[in-house]
PDB file of C-alpha atoms in Angstrom:
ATOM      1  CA  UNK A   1     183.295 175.047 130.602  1.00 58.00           C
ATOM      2  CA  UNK A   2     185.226 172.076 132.390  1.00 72.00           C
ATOM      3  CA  UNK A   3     188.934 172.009 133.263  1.00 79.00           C
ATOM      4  CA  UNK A   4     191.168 169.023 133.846  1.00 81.00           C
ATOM      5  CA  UNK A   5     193.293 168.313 137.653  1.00 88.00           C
ATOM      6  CA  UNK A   6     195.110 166.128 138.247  1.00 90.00           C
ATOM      7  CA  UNK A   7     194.386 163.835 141.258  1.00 90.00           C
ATOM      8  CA  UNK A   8     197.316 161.895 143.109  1.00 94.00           C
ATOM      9  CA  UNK A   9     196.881 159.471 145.861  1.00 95.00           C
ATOM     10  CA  UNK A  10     198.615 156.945 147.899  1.00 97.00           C
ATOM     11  CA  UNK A  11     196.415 153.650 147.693  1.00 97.00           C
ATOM     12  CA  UNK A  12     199.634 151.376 149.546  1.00 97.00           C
ATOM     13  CA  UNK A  13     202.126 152.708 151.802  1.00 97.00           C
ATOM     14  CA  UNK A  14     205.369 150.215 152.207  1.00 96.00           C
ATOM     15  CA  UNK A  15     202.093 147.186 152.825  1.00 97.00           C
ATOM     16  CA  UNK A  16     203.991 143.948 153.024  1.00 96.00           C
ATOM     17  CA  UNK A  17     202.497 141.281 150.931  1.00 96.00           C
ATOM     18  CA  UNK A  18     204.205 137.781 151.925  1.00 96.00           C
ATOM     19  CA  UNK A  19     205.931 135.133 149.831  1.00 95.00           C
ATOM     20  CA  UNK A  20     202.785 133.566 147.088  1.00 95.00           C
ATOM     21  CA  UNK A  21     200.845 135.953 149.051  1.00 96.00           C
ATOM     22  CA  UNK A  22     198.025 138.429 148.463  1.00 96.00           C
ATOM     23  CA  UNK A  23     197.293 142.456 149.570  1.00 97.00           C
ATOM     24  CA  UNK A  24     194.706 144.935 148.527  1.00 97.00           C
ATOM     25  CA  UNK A  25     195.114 148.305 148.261  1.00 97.00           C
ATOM     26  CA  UNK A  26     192.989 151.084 149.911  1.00 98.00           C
ATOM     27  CA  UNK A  27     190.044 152.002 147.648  1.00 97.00           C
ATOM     28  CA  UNK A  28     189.024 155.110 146.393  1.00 94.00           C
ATOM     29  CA  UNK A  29     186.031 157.029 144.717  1.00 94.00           C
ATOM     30  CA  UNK A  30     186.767 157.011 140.811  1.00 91.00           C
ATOM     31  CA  UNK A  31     183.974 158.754 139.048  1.00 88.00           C
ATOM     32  CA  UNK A  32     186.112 161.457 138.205  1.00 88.00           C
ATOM     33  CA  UNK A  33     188.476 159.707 136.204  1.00 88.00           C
ATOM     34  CA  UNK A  34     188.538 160.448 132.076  1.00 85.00           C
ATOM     35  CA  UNK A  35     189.874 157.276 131.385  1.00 84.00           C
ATOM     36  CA  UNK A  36     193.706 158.100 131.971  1.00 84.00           C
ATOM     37  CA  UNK A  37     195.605 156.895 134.137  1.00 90.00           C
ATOM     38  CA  UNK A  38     199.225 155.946 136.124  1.00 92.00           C
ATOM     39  CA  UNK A  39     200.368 153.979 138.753  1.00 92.00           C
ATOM     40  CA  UNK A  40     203.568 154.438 140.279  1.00 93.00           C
ATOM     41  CA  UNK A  41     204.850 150.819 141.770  1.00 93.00           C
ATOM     42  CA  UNK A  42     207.454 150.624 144.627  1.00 93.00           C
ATOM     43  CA  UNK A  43     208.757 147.280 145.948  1.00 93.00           C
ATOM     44  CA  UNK A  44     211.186 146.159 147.596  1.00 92.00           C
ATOM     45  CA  UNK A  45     211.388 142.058 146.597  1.00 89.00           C
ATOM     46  CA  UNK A  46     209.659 139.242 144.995  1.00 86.00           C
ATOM     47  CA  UNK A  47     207.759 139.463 141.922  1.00 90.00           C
ATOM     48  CA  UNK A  48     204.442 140.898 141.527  1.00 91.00           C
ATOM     49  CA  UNK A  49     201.770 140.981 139.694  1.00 89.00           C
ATOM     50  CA  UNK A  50     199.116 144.525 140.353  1.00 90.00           C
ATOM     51  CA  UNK A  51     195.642 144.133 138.932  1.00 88.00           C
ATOM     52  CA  UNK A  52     192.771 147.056 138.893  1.00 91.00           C
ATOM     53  CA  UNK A  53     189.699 145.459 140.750  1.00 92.00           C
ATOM     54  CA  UNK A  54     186.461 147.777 140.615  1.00 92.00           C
ATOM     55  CA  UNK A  55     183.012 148.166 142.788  1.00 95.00           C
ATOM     56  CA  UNK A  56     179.927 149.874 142.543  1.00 95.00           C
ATOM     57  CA  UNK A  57     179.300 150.045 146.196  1.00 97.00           C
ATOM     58  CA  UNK A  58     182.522 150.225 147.813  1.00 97.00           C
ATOM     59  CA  UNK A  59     182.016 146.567 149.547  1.00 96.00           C
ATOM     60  CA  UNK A  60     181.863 144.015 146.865  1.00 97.00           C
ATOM     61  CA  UNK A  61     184.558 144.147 144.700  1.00 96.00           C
ATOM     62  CA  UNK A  62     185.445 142.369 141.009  1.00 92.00           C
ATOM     63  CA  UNK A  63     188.085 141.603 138.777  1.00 88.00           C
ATOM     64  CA  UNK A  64     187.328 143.004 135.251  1.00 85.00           C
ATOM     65  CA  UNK A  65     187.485 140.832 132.229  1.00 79.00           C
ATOM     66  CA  UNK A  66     187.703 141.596 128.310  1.00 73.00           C
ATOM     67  CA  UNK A  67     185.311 139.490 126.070  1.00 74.00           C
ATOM     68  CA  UNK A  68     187.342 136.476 126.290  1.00 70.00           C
ATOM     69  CA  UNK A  69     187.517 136.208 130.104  1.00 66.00           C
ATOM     70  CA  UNK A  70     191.204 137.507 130.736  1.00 64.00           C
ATOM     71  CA  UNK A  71     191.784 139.278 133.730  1.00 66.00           C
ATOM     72  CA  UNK A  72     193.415 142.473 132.628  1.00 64.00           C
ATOM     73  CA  UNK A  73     197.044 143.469 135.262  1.00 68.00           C
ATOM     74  CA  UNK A  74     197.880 146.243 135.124  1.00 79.00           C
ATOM     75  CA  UNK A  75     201.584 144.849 135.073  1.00 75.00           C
ATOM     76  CA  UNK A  76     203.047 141.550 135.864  1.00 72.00           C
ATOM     77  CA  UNK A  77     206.090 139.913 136.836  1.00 76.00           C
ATOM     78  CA  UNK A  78     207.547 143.308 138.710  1.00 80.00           C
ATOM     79  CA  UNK A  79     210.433 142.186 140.362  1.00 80.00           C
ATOM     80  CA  UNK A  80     212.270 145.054 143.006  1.00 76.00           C
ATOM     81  CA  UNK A  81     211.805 148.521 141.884  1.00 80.00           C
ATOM     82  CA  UNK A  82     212.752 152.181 143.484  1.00 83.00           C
ATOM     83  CA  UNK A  83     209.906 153.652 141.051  1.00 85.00           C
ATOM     84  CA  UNK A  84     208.052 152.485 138.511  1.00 89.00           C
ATOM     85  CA  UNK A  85     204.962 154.248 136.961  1.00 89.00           C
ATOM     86  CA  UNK A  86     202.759 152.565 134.550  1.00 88.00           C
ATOM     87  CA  UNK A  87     200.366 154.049 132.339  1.00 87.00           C
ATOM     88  CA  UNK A  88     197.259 151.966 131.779  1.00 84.00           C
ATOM     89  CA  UNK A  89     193.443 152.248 130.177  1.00 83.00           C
ATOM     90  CA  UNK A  90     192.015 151.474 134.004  1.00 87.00           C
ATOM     91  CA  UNK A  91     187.912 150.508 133.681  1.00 86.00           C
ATOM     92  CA  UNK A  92     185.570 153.149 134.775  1.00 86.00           C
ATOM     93  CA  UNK A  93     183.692 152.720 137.382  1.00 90.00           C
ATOM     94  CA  UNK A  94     182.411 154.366 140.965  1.00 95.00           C
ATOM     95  CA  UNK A  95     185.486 152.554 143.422  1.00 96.00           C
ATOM     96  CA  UNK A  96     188.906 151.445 142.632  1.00 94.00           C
ATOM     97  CA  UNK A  97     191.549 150.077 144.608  1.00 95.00           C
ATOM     98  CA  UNK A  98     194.192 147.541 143.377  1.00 94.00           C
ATOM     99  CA  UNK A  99     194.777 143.576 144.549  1.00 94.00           C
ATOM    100  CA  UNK A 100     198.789 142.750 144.461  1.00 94.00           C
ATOM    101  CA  UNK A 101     199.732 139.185 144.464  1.00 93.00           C
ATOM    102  CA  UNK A 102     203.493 137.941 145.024  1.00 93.00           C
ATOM    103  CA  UNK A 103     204.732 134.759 142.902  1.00 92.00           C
ATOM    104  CA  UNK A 104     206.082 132.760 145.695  1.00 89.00           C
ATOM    105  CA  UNK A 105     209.367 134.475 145.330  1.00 90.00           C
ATOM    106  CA  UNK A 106     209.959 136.513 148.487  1.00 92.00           C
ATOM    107  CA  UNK A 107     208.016 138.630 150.692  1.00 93.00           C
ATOM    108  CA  UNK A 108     208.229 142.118 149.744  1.00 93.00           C
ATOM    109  CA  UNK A 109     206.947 145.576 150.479  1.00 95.00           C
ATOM    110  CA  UNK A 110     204.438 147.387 148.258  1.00 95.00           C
ATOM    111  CA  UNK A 111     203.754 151.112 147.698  1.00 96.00           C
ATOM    112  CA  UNK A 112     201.240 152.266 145.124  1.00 96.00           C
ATOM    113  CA  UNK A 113     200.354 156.016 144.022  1.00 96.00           C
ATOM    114  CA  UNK A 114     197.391 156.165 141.623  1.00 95.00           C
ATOM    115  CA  UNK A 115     197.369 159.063 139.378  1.00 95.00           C
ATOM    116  CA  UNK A 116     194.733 160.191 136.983  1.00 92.00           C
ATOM    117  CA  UNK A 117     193.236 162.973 134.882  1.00 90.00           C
ATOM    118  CA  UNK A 118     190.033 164.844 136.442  1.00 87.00           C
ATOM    119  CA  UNK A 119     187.560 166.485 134.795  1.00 77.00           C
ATOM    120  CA  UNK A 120     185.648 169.135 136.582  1.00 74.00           C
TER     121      UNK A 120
END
């Protein structure tokens, strides 16, 4: 008999990511997941875009794509928010972490907390 957790984890913590600039995220083990999934997003400026990258080894890391090629964000164009969470379909796979890249509006600071179903 399983039974479902929930796991919650801070991935970004106030990370500054400058003007038309890129960050990553810490990673994290993601084996666990069901297949649902949240992502709170907390910035403070700029507009960003947050996509899911995955790995199988922790090191090398990729951007998922659907048949036709398209990088999948989790959400674009974010401009300032106190709090937003996001429910997405994330792609399974052993490591996640997530790559946030500002559209040359402003430097801003970044704070991500992944949340997601567990089944153990």
């Amino acid at each position: 008999m399983s039974r479902s957790l929930v796991s919650k984890e801070v991935l970004m913590s106030a990370v500054t990511v400058a003007k038309n600039g890129t960050s990553y995220s810490n990673s994290r083990p993601f084996h666990d997941c069901d297949g649902t999934a949240t992502l709170k997003i907390i910035s403070t400026a700029g507009s960003i875009t947050v996509t899911q990258q995955c790995s199988l080894d922790d090191s090398s890391w990729y951007n998922p794509t659907n048949e036709a090629g398209a990088v999948g964000a989790v959400e674009d164009s974010i401009t300032v928010t106190t709090g937003r969470y996001l429910s997405f379909t994330p792609v399974l796979c052993p490591f996640i972490r997530f790559k946030v890249v500002e559209a040359n509006v402003a430097a801003t600071n970044v704070t991500l907390e992944l949340s997601y179903r567990v089944e153990v």
